[in-house]
Coordinates of C-alpha atoms in Angstrom, one line a residue:
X1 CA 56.3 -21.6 49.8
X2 CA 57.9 -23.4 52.5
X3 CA 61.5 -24.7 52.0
X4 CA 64.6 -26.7 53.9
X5 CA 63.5 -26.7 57.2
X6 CA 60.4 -28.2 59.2
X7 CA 59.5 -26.2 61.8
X8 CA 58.6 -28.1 65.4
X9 CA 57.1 -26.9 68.0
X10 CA 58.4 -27.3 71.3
X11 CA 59.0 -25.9 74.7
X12 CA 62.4 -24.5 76.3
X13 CA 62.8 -27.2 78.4
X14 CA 61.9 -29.8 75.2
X15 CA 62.9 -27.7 72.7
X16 CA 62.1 -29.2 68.8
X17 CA 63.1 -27.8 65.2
X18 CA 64.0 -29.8 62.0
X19 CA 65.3 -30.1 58.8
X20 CA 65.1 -32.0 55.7
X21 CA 67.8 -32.4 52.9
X22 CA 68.9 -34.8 50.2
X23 CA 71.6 -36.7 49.5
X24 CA 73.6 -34.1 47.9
X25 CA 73.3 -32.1 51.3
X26 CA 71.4 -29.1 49.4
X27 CA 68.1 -28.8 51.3
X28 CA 65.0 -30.3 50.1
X29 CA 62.2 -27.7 48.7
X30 CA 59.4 -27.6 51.6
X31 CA 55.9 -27.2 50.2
X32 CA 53.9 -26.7 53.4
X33 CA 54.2 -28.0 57.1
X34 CA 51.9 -27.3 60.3
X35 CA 52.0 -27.9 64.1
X36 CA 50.0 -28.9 66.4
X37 CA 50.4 -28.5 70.2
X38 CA 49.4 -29.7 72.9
X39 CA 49.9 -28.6 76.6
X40 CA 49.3 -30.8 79.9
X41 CA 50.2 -28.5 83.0
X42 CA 48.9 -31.2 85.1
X43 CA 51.2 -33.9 83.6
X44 CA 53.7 -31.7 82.8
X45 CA 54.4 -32.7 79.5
X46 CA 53.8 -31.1 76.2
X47 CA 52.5 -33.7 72.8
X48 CA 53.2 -32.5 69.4
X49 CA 52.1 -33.1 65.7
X50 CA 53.8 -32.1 62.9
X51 CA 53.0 -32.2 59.1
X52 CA 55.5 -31.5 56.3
X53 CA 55.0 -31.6 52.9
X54 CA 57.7 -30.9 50.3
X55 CA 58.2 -30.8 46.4
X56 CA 61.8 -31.7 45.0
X57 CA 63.9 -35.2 44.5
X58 CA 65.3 -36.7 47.5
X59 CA 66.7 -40.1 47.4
X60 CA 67.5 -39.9 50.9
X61 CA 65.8 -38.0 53.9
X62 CA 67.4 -36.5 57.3
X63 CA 65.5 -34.8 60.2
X64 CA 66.8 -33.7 62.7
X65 CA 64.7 -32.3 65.8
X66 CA 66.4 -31.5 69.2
X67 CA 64.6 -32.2 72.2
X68 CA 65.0 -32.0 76.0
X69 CA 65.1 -35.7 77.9
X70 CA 63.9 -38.9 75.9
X71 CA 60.3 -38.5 74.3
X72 CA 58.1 -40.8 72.9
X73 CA 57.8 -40.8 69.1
X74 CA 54.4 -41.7 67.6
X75 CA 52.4 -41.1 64.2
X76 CA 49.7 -38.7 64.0
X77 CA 47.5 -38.3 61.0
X78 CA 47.3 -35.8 58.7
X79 CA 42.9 -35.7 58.8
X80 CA 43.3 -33.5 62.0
X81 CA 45.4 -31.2 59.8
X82 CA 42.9 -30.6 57.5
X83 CA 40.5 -30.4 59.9
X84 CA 41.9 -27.8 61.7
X85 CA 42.6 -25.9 58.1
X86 CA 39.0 -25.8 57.6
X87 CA 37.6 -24.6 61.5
X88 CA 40.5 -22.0 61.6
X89 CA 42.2 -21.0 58.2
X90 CA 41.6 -16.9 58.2
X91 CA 38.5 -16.1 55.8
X92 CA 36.9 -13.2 54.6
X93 CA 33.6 -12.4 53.4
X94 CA 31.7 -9.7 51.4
X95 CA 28.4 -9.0 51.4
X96 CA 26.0 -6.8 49.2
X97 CA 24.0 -4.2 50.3
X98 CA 22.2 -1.3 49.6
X99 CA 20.5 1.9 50.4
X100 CA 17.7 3.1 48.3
X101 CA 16.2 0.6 45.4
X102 CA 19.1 -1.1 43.2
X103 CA 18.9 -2.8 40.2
X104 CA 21.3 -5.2 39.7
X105 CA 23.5 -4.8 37.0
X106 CA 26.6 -7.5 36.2
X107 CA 30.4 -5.0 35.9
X108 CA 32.9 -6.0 34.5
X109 CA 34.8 -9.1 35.6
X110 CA 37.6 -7.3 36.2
X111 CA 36.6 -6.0 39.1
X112 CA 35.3 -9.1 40.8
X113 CA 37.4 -10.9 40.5
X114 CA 62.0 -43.1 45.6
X115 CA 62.9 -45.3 48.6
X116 CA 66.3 -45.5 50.4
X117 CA 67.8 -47.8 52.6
X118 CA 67.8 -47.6 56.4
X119 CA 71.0 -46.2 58.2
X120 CA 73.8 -49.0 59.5
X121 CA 72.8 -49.8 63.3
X122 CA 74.4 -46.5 64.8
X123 CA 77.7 -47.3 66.6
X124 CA 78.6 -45.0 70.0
X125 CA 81.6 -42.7 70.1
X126 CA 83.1 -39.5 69.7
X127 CA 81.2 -38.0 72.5
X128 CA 77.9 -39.0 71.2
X129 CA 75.5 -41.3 73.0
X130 CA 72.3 -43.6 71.8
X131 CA 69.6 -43.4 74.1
X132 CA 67.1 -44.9 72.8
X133 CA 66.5 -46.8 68.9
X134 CA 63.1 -47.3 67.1
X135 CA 60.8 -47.8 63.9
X136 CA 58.7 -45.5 64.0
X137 CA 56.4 -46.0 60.8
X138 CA 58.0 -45.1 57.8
X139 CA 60.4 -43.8 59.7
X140 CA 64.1 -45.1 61.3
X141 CA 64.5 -43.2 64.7
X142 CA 68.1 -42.6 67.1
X143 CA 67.6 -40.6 70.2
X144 CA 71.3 -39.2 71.0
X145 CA 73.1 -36.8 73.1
X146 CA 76.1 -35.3 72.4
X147 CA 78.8 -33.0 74.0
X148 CA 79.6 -30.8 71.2
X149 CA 77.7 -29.8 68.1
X150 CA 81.0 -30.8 65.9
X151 CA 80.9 -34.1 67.2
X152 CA 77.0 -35.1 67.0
X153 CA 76.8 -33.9 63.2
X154 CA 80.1 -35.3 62.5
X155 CA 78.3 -38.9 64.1
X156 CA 75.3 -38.5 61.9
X157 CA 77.0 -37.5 58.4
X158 CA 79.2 -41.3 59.2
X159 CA 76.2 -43.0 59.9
X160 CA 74.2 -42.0 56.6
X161 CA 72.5 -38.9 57.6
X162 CA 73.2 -36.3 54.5
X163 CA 73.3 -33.2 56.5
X164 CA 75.5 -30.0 55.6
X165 CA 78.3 -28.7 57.6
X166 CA 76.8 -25.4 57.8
X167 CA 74.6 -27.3 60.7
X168 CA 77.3 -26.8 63.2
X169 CA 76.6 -23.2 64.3
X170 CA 73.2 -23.6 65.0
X171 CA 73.3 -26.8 66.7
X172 CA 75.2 -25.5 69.5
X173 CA 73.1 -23.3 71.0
X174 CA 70.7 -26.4 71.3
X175 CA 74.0 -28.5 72.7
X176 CA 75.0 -25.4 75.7
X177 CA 71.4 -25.8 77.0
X178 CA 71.9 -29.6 77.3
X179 CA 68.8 -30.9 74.6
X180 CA 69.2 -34.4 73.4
X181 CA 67.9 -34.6 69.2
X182 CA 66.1 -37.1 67.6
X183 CA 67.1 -38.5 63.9
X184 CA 65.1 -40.1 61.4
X185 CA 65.4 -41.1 58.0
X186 CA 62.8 -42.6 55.9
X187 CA 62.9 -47.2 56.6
X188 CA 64.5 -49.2 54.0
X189 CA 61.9 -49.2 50.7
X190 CA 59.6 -46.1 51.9
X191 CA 59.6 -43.8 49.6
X192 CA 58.8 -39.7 50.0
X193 CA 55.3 -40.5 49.4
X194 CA 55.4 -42.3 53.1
X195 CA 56.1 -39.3 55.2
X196 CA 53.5 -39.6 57.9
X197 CA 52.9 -36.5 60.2
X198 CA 54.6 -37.5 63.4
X199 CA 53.7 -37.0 66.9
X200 CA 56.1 -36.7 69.8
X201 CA 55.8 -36.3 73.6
X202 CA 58.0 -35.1 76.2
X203 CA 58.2 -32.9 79.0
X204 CA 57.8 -29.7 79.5
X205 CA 54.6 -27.0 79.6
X206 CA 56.1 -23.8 78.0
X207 CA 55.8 -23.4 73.7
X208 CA 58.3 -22.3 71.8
X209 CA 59.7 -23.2 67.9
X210 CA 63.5 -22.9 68.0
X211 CA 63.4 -21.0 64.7
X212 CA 67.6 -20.1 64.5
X213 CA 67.9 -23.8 63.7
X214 CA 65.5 -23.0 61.0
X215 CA 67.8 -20.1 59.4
X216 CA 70.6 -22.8 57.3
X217 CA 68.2 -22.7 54.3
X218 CA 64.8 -21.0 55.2
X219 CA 63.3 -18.3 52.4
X220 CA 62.8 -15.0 52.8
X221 CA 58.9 -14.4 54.6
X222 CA 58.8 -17.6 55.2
X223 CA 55.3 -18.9 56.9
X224 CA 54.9 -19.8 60.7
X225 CA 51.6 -21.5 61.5
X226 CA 51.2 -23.2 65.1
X227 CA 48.0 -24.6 66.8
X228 CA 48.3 -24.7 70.6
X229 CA 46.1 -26.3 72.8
X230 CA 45.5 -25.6 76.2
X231 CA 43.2 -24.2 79.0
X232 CA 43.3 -20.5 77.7
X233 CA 44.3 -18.4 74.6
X234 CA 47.9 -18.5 73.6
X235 CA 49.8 -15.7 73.2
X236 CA 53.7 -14.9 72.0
X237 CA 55.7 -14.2 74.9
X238 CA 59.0 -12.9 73.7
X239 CA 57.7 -12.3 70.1
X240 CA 55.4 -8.9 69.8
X241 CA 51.9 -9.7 68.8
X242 CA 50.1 -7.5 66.1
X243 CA 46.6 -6.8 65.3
X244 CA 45.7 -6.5 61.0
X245 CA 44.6 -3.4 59.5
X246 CA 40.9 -4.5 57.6
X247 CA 41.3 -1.5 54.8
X248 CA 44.8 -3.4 53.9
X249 CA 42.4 -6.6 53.2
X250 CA 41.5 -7.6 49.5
X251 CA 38.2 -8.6 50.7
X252 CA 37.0 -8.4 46.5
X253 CA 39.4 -11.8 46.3
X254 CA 38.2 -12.6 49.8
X255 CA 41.3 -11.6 51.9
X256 CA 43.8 -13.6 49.2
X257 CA 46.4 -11.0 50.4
X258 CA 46.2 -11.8 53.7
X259 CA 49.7 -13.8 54.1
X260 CA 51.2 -10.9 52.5
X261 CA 49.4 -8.3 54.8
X262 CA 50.3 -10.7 57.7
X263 CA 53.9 -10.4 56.7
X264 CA 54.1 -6.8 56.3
X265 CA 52.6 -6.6 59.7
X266 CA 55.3 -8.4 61.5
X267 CA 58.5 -6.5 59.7
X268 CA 56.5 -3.7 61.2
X269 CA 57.2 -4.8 64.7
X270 CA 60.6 -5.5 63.9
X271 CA 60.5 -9.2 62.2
X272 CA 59.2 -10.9 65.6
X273 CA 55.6 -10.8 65.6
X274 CA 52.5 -13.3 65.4
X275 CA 49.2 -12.0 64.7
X276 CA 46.4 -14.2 66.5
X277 CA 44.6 -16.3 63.3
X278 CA 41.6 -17.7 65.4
X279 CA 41.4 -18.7 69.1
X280 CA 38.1 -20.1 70.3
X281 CA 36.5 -23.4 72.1
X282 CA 37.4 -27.2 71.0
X283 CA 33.5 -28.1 71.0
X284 CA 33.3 -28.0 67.1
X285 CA 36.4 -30.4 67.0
X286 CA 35.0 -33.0 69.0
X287 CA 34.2 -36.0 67.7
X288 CA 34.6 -35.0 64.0
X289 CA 37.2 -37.5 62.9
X290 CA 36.6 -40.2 65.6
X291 CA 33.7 -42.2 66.3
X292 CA 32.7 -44.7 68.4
X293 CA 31.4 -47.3 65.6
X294 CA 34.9 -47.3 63.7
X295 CA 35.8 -50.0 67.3
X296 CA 33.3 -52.6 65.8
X297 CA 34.6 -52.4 62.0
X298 CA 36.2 -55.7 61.1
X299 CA 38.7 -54.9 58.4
X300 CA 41.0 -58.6 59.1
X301 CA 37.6 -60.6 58.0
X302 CA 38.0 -58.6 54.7
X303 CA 36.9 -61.0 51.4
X304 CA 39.5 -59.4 49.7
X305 CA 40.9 -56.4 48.4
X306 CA 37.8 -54.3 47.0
X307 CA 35.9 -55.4 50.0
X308 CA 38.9 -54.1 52.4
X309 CA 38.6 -50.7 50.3
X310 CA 34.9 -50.8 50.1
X311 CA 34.9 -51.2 54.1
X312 CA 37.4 -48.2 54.6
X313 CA 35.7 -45.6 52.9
X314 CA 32.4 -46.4 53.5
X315 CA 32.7 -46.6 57.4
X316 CA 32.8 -42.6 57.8
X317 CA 36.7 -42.8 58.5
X318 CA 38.2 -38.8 57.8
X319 CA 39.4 -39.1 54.4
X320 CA 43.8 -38.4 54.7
X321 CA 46.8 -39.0 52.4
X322 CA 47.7 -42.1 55.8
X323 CA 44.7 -43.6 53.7
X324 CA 45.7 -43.5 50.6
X325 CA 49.3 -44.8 51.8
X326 CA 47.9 -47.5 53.2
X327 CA 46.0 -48.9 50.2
X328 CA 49.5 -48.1 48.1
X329 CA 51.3 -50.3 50.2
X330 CA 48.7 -53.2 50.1
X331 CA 46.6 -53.2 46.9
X332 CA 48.4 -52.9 43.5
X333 CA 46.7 -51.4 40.9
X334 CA 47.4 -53.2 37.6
X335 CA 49.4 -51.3 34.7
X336 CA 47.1 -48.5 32.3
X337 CA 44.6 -48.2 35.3
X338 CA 44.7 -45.2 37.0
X339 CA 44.9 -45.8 41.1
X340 CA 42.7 -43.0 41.8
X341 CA 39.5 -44.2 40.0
X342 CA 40.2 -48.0 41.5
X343 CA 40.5 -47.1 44.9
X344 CA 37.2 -45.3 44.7
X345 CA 35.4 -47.4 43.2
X346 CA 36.8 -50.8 44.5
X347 CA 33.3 -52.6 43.6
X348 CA 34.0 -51.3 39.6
X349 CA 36.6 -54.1 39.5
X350 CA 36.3 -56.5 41.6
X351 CA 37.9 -59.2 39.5
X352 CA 40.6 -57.0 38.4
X353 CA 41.9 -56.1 41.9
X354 CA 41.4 -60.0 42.8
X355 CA 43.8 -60.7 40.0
X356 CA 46.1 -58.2 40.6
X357 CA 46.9 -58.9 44.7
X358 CA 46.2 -62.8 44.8
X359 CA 48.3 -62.7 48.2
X360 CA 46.1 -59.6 49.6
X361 CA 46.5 -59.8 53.4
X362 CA 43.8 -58.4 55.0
X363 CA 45.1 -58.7 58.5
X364 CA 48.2 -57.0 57.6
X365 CA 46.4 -54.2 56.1
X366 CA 44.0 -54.2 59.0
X367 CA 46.8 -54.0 61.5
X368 CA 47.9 -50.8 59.4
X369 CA 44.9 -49.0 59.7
X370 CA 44.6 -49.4 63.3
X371 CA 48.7 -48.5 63.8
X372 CA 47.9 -45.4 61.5
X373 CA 44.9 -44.3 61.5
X374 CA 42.3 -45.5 64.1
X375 CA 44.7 -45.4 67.5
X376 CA 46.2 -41.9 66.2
X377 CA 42.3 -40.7 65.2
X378 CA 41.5 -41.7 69.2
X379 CA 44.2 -39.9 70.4
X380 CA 43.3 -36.6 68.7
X381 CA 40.0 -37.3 69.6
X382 CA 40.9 -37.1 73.5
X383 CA 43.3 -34.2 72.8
X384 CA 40.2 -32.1 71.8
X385 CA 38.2 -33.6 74.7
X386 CA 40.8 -32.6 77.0
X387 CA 41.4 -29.3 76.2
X388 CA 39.1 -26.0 76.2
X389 CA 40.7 -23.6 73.8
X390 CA 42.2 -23.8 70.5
X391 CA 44.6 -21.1 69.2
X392 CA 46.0 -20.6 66.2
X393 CA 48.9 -18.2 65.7
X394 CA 50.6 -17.1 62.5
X395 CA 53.8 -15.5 61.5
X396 CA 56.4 -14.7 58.6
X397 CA 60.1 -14.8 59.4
X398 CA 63.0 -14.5 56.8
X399 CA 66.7 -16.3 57.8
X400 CA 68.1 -13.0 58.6
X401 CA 65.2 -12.6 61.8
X402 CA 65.9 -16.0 62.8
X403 CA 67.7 -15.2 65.6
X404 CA 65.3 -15.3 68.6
X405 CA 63.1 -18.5 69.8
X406 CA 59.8 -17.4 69.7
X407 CA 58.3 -18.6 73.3
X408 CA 54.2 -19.0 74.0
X409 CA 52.4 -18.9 77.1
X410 CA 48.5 -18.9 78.3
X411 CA 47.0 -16.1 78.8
X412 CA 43.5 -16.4 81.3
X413 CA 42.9 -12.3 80.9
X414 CA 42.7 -12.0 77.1
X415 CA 39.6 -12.6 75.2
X416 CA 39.7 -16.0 74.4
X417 CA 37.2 -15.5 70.9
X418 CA 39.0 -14.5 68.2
X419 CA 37.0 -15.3 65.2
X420 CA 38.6 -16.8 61.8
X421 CA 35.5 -15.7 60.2
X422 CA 35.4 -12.0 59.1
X423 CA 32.6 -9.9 57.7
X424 CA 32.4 -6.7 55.7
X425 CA 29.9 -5.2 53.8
X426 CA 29.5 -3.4 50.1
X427 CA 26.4 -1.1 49.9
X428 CA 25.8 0.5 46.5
X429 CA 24.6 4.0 47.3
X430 CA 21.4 4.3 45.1
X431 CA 18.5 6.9 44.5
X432 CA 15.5 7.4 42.4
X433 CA 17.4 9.9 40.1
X434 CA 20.9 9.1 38.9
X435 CA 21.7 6.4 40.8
X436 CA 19.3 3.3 39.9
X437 CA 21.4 0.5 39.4
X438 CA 24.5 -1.4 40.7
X439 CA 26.7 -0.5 37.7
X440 CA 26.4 3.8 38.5
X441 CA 25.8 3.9 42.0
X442 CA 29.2 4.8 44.1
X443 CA 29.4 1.9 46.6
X444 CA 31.6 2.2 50.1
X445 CA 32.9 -0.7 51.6
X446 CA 32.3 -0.9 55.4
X447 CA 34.4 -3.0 57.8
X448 CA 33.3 -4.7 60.8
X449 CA 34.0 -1.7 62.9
X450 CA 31.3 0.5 60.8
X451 CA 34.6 2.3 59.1
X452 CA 33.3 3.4 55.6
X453 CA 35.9 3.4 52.6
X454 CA 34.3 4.9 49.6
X455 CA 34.9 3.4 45.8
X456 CA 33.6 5.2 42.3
X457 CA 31.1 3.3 40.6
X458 CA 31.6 0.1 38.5
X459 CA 31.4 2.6 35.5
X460 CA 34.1 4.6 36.6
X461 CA 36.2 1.9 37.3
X462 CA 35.9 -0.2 34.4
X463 CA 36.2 3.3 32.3
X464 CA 39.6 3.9 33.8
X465 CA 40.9 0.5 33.3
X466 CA 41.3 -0.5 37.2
X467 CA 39.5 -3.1 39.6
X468 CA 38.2 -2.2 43.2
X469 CA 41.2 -3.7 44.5
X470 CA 43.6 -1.8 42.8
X471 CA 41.8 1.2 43.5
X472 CA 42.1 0.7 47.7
X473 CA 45.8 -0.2 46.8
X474 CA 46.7 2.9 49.1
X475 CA 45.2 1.8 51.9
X476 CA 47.6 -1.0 52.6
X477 CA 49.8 1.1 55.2
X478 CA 50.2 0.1 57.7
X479 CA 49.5 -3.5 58.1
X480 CA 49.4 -3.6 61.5
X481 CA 46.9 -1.3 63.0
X482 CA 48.1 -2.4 66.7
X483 CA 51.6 -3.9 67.9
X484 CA 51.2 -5.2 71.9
X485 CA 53.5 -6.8 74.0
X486 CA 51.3 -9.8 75.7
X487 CA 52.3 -12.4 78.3
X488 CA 50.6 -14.8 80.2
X489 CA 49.4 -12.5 82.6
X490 CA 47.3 -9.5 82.1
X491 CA 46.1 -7.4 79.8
X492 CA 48.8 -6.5 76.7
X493 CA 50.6 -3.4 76.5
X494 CA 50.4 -1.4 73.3
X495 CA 53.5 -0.5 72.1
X496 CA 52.2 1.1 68.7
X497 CA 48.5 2.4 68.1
X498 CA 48.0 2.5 64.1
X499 CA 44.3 3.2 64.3
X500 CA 44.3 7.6 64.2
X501 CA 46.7 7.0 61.2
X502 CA 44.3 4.7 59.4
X503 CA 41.3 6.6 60.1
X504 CA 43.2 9.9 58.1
X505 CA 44.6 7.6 55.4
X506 CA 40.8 6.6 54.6
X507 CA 39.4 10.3 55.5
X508 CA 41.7 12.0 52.8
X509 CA 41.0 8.7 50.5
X510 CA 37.1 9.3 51.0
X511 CA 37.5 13.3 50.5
X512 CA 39.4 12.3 46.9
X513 CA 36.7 10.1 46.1
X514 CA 34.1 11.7 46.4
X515 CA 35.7 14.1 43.7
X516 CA 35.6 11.7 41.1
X517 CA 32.3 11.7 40.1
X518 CA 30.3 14.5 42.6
X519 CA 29.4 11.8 45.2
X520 CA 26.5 12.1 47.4
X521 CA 26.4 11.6 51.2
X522 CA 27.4 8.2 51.9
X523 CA 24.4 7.5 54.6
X524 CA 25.6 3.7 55.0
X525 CA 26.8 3.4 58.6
X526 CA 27.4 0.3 60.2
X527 CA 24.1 0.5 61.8
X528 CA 22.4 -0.5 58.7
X529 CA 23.0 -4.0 59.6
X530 CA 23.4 -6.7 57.2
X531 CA 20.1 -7.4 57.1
X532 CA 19.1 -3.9 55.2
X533 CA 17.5 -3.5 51.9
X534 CA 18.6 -7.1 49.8
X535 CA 22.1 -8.3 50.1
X536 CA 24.1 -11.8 48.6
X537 CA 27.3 -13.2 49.4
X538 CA 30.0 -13.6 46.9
X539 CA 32.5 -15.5 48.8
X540 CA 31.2 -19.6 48.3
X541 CA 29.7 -21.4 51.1
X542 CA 32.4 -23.7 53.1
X543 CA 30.2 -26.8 54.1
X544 CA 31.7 -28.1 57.4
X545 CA 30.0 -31.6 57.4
X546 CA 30.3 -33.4 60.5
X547 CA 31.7 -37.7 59.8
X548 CA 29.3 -39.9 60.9

């Protein structure tokens, strides 16, 4: 879990980090936040989006995000982060298989298994300056500069922003390079449902999350997840960039310890490290949450309130939280009626939602969609159109490694597929003798590389009281089976080479296996192929479905 601070994307020259807390100045728990970014070399200029969500009371919100120069602040919306969850989010999959004839035989389970008021109108002084002033959605944005770090938070505390004093140290690395920061607090009667990702644009061309800023009130392992966009596959510059071990994968929960393996991975290379989640062409992206026909939808001619609902989700517009805000803010929902169950079925009460909103504005509410959801929806549209590659990196980093800006660059050398999808194979090792079934047959599970790692029989493990999992247990070192140094030219220099030391962890793992129960030759190399003897998935089918 996520807490305190929002991490930002941003580039040296436009550098952006964040943080949220309440009004007792004790940071706000943070439940989850991603990035997306976006790179123009052409333009020069870099366009973020940023999605937090938290848990926690707050009866009033600060963010802070410094910046280089005076960007544009616009709202994103949060469909293209749960779009890019689905096309990119690490998953793991295990197949059956077999050599000889199997029966099947079911083992046991266990081995399968709230609104505050706007800020005064900011006054100058003190050595800090307003550049620039706006509404920004639910937000109330200042643009300032400032000539020391004492100063600025000492300006934003008088003028209602509840930020701690332990701010000061960390802001002034951000003040010695000269970056500008951006403040917003939630508008007067938004509440924390309202917090709408954000999107920001400024200049600049080279990634980077200023992650020291970060440190005040971050938790230990806590999760880095950036999407960058661009003309090539992203890399970590001044980070180190590791590569997984597969034997260290719970591929019987499909890969549920992944975060943790990812994690163990980068305090192998020191605390500074992003392994590469997926990295591959925008095509997929395009045109998922925008189309074409959502131009001719006439929402302001609405009849009233169920038929303005009706309208929405019936028109093929990405389904998002933005959504569900906006109906919030213009259809009540009468008392004892659950919101949930009106909203999608507005046609199930058509009277009632008459009665309860007899000043329903449709063009109001129309004017919100396309402010929050169409024009934003257009926008990411383009921002796959215009780009080829889609990376997505991810890291762990505890407040005590905060201490180095993680920078990004584009690499043209590097492989630009990197799959999110990943494949392994179970084969139950059968005969016509003592083996006939899946329940005593040895199995071995074989990675995508053809490396065999050999597991007793179901028998034997439900016998002794352990799952599959727990078995492999001493496989998980180490977690990274390759640390690199990579950059945006060239190939990347291995500065650790795991793989020999794997190999003799599963050989002598193998050798003890075998022991348990007088195993057989394994005969299940990789070259069997997926498609030998019968085989069945047991991870469950992700249905991408393409909006129409």
């Amino acid at each position: 879990m996520l807490t305190s601070i929002a991490l930002l994307l941003a580039t040296p020259d436009a550098a952006a980090c964040g943080g949220f807390f309440c009004n007792n100045i004790e940071p706000v728990e943070q439940a989850g936040e991603a990035i997306v970014f976006e790179v123009d070399g052409v333009q020069n200029q870099t366009t973020m989006h940023v999605q937090v969500e938290y848990q926690g009371p707050a009866t009033e919100f600060a963010w802070i995000v410094p910046v280089k120069g005076q960007p544009d602040l616009f709202l994103s919306n949060d469909a293209l982060f749960n779009t890019l969850s689905m096309m990119t989010e690490p998953r793991f999959n295990l197949w059956w298989d077999a050599v000889g004839t199997c029966d099947f035989m079911m083992w046991d389970a266990a081995v399968n298994a709230n609104g505050v008021p706007s800020p005064a109108p900011p006054s100058e002084g003190g050595g800090v300056t307003v550049l620039a002033q706006e509404t920004v959605g639910p937000y109330d944005t200042v643009t300032l500069a400032a000539d020391s770090s004492t100063e600025l938070l000492s300006w934003l505390q008088a003028n209602g922003y509840a930020l701690p004093d332990s701010l000061d140290p960390v802001l002034q690395p951000y003040i010695g390079e000269r970056h500008n920061f951006v403040a917003l607090r939630l508008t007067s009667g938004a509440g924390i449902g309202d917090l709408s990702p954000l999107g920001m644009r400024y200049d600049g061309t080279t990634p980077a999350i200023p992650i020291q800023l970060t440190s005040v009130a971050a938790t230990p392992d806590m999760q880095l997840v950036a999407y960058i966009l661009g003309d090539a596959r992203a890399v970590p510059t001044n980070y180190l960039h590791v590569e997984l071990n597969e034997a260290a994968i719970d591929w019987f929960s499909y890969g549920s310890n992944y975060r943790d393996v990812l994690s163990r991975a980068a305090d192998e290379a020191g605390g500074h490290a992003f392994a590469t989640d997926f990295s591959g062409p925008t095509e997929p992206m395009r045109g998922m949450l925008y189309q074409p026909s959502f131009e001719t939808l006439d929402l302001a001619s609405s009849t009233g309130p169920a038929d303005f609902i009706q309208r929405v989700i019936t028109s093929g517009i990405p389904a998002s939280s933005t959504i569900l805000e906006i109906f919030q803010q213009h259809v009540q929902v009468g008392a004892g009626y659950d919101a949930t169950s009106v909203y999608n079925c507005p046609d199930c009460y058509i009277d009632e939602l008459a009665s309860w909103n007899p000043d329903f504005d449709a063009v109001a509410a129309a004017a919100d969609m396309d402010e929050r959801v169409f024009t934003p929806l257009y926008m990411i549209d383009q921002m796959f159109e215009n780009n080829s590659t889609l990376t997505r990196l991810g890291s762990t980093v505890s407040p005590s490694e905060m201490t180095i800006d993680p920078e990004f660059a584009f690499n043209q050398q590097m492989a630009a597929d990197v799959p999110a999808w990943h494949e392994a194979r179970l084969v139950f090792q059968c005969d016509d003798e003592e083996y006939t079934d899946t329940w005593s047959a040895p199995k071995t599970l074989v990675l995508s590389d053809g490396t065999a790692i050999h597991i007793p029989s179901d028998q034997w493990l439900s016998e002794n009281g352990i799952t599959a999992s727990e078995y492999l247990a001493n496989l998980q070192e180490p977690a990274a089976v390759r640390i690199e140094q990579t950059s945006g030219t060239g190939l990347p220099v291995v500065i650790f080479d795991g793989s020999s030391l794997v190999d003799d962890f599963i050989d002598q793992h193998n050798a003890e296996t075998d022991a348990l129960e007088g195993r057989k030759a394994c005969g299940c190399s990789s070259a069997s192929g997926l498609a030998a003897g019968w085989m069945f998935a047991i991870l469950p089918l992700f249905g991408l479905r393409r909006r129409g």
